[in-house]
Tab-separated table of C-alpha atoms in Angstrom:
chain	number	residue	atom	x	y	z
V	80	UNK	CA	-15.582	6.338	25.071
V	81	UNK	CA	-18.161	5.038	22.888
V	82	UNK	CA	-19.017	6.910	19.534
V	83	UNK	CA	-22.744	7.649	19.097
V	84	UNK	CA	-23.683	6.896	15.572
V	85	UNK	CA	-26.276	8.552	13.218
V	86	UNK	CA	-29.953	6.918	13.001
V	87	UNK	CA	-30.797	6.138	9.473
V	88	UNK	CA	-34.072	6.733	8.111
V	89	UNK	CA	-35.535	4.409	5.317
V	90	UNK	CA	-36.321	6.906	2.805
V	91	UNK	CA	-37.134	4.534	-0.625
V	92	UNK	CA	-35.603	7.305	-2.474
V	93	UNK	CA	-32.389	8.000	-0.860
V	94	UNK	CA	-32.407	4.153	-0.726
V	95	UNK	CA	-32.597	3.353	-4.258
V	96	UNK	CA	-29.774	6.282	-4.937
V	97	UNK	CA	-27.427	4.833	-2.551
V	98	UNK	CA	-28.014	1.280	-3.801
V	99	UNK	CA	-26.665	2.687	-7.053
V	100	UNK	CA	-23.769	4.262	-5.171
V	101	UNK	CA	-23.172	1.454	-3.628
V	102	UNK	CA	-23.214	-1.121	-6.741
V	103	UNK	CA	-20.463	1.493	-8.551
V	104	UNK	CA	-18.624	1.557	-5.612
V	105	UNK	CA	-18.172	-2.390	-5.364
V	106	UNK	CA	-16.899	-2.609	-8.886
V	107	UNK	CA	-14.449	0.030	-8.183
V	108	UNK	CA	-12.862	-1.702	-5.324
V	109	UNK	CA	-13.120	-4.604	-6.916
V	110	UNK	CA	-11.156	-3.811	-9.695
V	111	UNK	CA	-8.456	-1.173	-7.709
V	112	UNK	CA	-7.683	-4.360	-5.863
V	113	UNK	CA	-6.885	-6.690	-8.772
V	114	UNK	CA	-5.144	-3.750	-10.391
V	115	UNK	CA	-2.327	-3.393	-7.002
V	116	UNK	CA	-2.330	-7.239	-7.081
V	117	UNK	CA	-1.440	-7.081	-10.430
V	118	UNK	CA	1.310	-4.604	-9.880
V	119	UNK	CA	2.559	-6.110	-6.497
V	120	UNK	CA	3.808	-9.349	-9.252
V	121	UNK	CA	4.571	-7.221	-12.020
V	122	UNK	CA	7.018	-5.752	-9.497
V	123	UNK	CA	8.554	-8.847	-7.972
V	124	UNK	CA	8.764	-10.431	-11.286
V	125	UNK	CA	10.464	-7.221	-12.545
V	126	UNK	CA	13.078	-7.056	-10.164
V	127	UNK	CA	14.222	-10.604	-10.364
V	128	UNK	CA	14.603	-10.193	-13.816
V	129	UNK	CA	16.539	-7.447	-13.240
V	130	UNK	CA	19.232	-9.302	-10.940
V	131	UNK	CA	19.436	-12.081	-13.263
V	132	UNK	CA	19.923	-9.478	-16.073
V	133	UNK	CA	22.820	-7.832	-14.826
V	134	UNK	CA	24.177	-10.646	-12.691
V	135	UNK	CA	25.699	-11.766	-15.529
V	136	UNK	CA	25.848	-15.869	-16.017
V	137	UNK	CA	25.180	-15.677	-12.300
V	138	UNK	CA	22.818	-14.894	-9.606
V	139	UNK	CA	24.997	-11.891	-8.224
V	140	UNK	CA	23.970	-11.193	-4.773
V	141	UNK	CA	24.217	-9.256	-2.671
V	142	UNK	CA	25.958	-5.881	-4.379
V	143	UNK	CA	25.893	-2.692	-2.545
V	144	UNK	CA	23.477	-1.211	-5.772
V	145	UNK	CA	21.317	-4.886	-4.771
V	146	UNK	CA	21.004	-4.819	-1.455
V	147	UNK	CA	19.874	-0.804	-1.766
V	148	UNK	CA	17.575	-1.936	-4.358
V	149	UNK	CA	15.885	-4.341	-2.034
V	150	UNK	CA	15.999	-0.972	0.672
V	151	UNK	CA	13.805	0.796	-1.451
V	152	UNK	CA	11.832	-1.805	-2.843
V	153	UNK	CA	10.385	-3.063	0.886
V	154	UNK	CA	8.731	0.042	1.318
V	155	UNK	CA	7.295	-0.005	-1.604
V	156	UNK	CA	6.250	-3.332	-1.768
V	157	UNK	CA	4.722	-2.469	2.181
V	158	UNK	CA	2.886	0.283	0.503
V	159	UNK	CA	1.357	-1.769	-1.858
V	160	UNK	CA	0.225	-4.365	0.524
V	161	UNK	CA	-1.252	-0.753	2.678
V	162	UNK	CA	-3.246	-0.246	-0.434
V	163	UNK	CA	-4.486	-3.610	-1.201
V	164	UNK	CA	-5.847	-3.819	2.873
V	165	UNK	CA	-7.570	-0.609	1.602
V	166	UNK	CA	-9.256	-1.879	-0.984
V	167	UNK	CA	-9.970	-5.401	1.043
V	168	UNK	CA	-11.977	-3.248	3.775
V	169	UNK	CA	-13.521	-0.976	1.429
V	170	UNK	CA	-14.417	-3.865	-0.992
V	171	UNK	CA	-15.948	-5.293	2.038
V	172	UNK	CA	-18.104	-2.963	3.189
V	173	UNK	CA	-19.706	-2.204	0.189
V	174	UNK	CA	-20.387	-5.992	0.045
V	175	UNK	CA	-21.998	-5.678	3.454
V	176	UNK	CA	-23.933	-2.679	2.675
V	177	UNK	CA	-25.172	-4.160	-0.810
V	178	UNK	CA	-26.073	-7.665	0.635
V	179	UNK	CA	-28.335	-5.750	3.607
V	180	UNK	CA	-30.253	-3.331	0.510
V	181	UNK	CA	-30.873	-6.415	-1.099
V	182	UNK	CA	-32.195	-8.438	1.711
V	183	UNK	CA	-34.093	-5.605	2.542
V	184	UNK	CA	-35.867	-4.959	-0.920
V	185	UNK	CA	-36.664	-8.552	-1.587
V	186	UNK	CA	-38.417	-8.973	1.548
V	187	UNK	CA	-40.533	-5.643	0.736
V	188	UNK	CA	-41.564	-7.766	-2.194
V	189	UNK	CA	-41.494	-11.112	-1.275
V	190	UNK	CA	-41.530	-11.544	2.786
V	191	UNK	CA	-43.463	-9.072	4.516
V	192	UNK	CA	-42.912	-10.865	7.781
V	193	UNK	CA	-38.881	-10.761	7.108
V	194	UNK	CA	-39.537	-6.268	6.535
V	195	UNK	CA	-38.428	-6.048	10.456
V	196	UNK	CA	-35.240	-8.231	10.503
V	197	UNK	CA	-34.342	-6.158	7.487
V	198	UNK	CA	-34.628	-2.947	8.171
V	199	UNK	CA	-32.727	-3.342	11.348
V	200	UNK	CA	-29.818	-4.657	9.800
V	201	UNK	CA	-29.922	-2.263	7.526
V	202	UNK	CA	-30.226	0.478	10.017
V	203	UNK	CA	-27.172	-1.048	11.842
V	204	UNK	CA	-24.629	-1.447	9.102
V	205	UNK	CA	-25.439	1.508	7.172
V	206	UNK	CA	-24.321	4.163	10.038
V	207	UNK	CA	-21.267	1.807	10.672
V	208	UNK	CA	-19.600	0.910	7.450
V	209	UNK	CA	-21.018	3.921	5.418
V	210	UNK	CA	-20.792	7.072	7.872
V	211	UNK	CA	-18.395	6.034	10.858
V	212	UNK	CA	-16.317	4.383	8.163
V	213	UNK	CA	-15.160	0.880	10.993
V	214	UNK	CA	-13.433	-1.671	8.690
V	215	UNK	CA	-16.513	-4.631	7.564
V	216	UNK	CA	-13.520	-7.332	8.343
V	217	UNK	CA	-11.226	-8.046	11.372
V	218	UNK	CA	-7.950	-7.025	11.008
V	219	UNK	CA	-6.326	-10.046	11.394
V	220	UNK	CA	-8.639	-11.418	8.303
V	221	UNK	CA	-8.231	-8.751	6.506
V	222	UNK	CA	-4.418	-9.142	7.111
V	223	UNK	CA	-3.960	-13.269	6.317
V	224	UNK	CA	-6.690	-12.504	3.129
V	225	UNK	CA	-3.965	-10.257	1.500
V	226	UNK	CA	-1.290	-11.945	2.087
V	227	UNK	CA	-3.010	-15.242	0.499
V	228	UNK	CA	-4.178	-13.659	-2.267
V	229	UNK	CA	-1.314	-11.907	-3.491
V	230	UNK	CA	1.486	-11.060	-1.174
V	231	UNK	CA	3.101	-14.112	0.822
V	232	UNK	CA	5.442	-14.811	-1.506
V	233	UNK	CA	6.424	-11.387	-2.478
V	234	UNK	CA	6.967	-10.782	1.236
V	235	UNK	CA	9.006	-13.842	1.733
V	236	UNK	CA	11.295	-13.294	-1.186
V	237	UNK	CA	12.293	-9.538	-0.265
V	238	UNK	CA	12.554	-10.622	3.513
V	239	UNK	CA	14.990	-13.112	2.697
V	240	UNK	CA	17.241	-11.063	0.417
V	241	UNK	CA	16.958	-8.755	2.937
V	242	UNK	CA	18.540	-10.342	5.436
V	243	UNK	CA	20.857	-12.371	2.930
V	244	UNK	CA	21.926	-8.547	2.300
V	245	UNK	CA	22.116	-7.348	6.183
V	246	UNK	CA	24.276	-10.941	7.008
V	247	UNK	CA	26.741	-10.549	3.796
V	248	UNK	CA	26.993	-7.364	2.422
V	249	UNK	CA	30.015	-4.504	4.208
V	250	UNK	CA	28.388	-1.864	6.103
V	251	UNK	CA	29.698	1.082	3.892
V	252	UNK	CA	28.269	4.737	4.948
V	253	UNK	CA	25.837	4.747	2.312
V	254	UNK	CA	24.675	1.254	3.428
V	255	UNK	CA	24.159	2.332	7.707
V	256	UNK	CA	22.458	5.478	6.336
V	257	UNK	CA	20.293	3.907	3.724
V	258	UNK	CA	19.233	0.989	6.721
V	259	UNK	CA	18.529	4.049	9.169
V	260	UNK	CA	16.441	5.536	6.894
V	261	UNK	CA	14.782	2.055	6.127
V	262	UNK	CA	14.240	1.395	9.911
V	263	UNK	CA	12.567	4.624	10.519
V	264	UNK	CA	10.723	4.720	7.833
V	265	UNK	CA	8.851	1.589	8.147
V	266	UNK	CA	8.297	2.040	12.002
V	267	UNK	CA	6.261	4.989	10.744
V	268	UNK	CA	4.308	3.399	7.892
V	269	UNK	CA	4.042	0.455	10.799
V	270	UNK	CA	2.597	2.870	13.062
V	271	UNK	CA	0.319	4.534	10.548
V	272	UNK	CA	-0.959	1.543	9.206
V	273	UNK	CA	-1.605	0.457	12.851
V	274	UNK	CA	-3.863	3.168	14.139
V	275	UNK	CA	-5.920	3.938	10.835
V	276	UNK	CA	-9.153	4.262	11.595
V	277	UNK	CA	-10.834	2.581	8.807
V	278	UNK	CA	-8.745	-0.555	9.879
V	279	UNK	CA	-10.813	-0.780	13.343
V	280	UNK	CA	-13.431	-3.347	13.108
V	281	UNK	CA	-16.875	-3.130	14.573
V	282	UNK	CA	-19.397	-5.865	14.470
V	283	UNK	CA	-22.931	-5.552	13.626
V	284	UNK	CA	-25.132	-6.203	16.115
V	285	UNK	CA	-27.815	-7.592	14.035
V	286	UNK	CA	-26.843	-10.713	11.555
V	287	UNK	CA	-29.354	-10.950	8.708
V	288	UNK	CA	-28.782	-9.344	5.351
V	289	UNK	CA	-29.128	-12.369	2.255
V	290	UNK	CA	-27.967	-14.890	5.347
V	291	UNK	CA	-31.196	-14.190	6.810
V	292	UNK	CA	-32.835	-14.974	3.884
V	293	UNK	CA	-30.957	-18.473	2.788
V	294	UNK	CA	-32.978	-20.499	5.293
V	295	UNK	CA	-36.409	-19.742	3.777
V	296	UNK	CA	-34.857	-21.351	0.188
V	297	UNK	CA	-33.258	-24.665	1.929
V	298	UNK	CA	-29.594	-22.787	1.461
V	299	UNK	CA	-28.012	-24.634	4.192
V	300	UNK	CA	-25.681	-22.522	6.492
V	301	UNK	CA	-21.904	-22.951	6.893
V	302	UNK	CA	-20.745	-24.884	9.397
């Protein structure tokens, strides 16, 4: 089933408010997302530190009190990584939605013949990345951009202690509990990060926004 989106009318005064919205919006997310990268190292550095610390002279690994470290840390660390593909879409579309005002103003002013192209893109993106909320970025971008930027190593360290942990350490009580509650726990953040809405892409069907405008300066296009 197809959803029917709002039309969007080109009032100059909601317009210039949103524009406003839109520019505060674009630092937030900007800065929200260096913030959780920020922590996401903090946290991996923090933890290594700690296992050296009490290791002793030696890298002691893996303890039962390690190995459940690393069980609650994984989650964690997945929530993080949630957050940050948060911030990537929502940084995104406020990008999208700011690059298609401003291709849209500066041909008011400067290329009447350009109005057109404009205000349909504008009128395409706005109902799609502002109202229906759809994600500005594929989802598998928007996956292999966080994990470049921040989280590939992170991700690899934890996964290998993990199963350094699951191949070495005894299988006390506390330890099959503690990995039941890890397994079902991040089938369920798995499955919620899956199906969130706001992670479904949807292209626009118009492609003009400051791109349209590059050509009439010489800017030449990626290849």
């Amino acid at each position: 089933m197809t959803e029917t989106l709002p039309s969007v009318h080109l009032d100059d005064e909601w317009l210039r408010m949103f524009y406003e919205q839109v520019g505060r919006e674009l630092s937030l997310a900007r800065e929200s997302q260096r913030e959780t990268h920020t922590w996401v190292i903090t946290l991996t550095a923090g933890v290594f530190t700690a296992f050296l610390t009490f290791g002793g002279n030696g890298f002691n690994y893996p303890t039962e009190n390690a190995f459940l470290a690393v069980l609650i840390i994984l989650p964690l660390l997945f929530r993080f990584f949630v957050r940050s593909c948060l911030e990537y879409e929502i940084l995104h579309r406020w990008t999208v939605l700011r690059n298609a005002l401003d291709a849209y103003f500066f041909a008011r002013s400067h290329m009447p013949d350009k109005v057109t192209d404009a205000s349909r893109h504008l009128r395409d993106v706005i109902p799609k990345y502002y109202f229906a909320w759809y994600a500005a970025r594929p989802f598998g971008r928007m996956l292999v951009d966080n994990i470049k930027l921040a989280y590939g190593w992170p991700f690899i360290v934890f996964s290998a202690l993990l199963v350094w942990g699951l191949m070495m350490q005894h299988k006390s009580s506390v330890i099959c509990g503690c990995l039941a509650a890890f397994v079902v726990w991040m089938v369920l953040e798995l499955y919620w990060f899956m199906t969130y809405h706001g992670f479904k892409h949807l292209k626009p069907e118009t492609d003009f926004g400051l791109k349209g405008l590059a050509g009439d300066f010489g800017v030449p296009e990626k290849k």
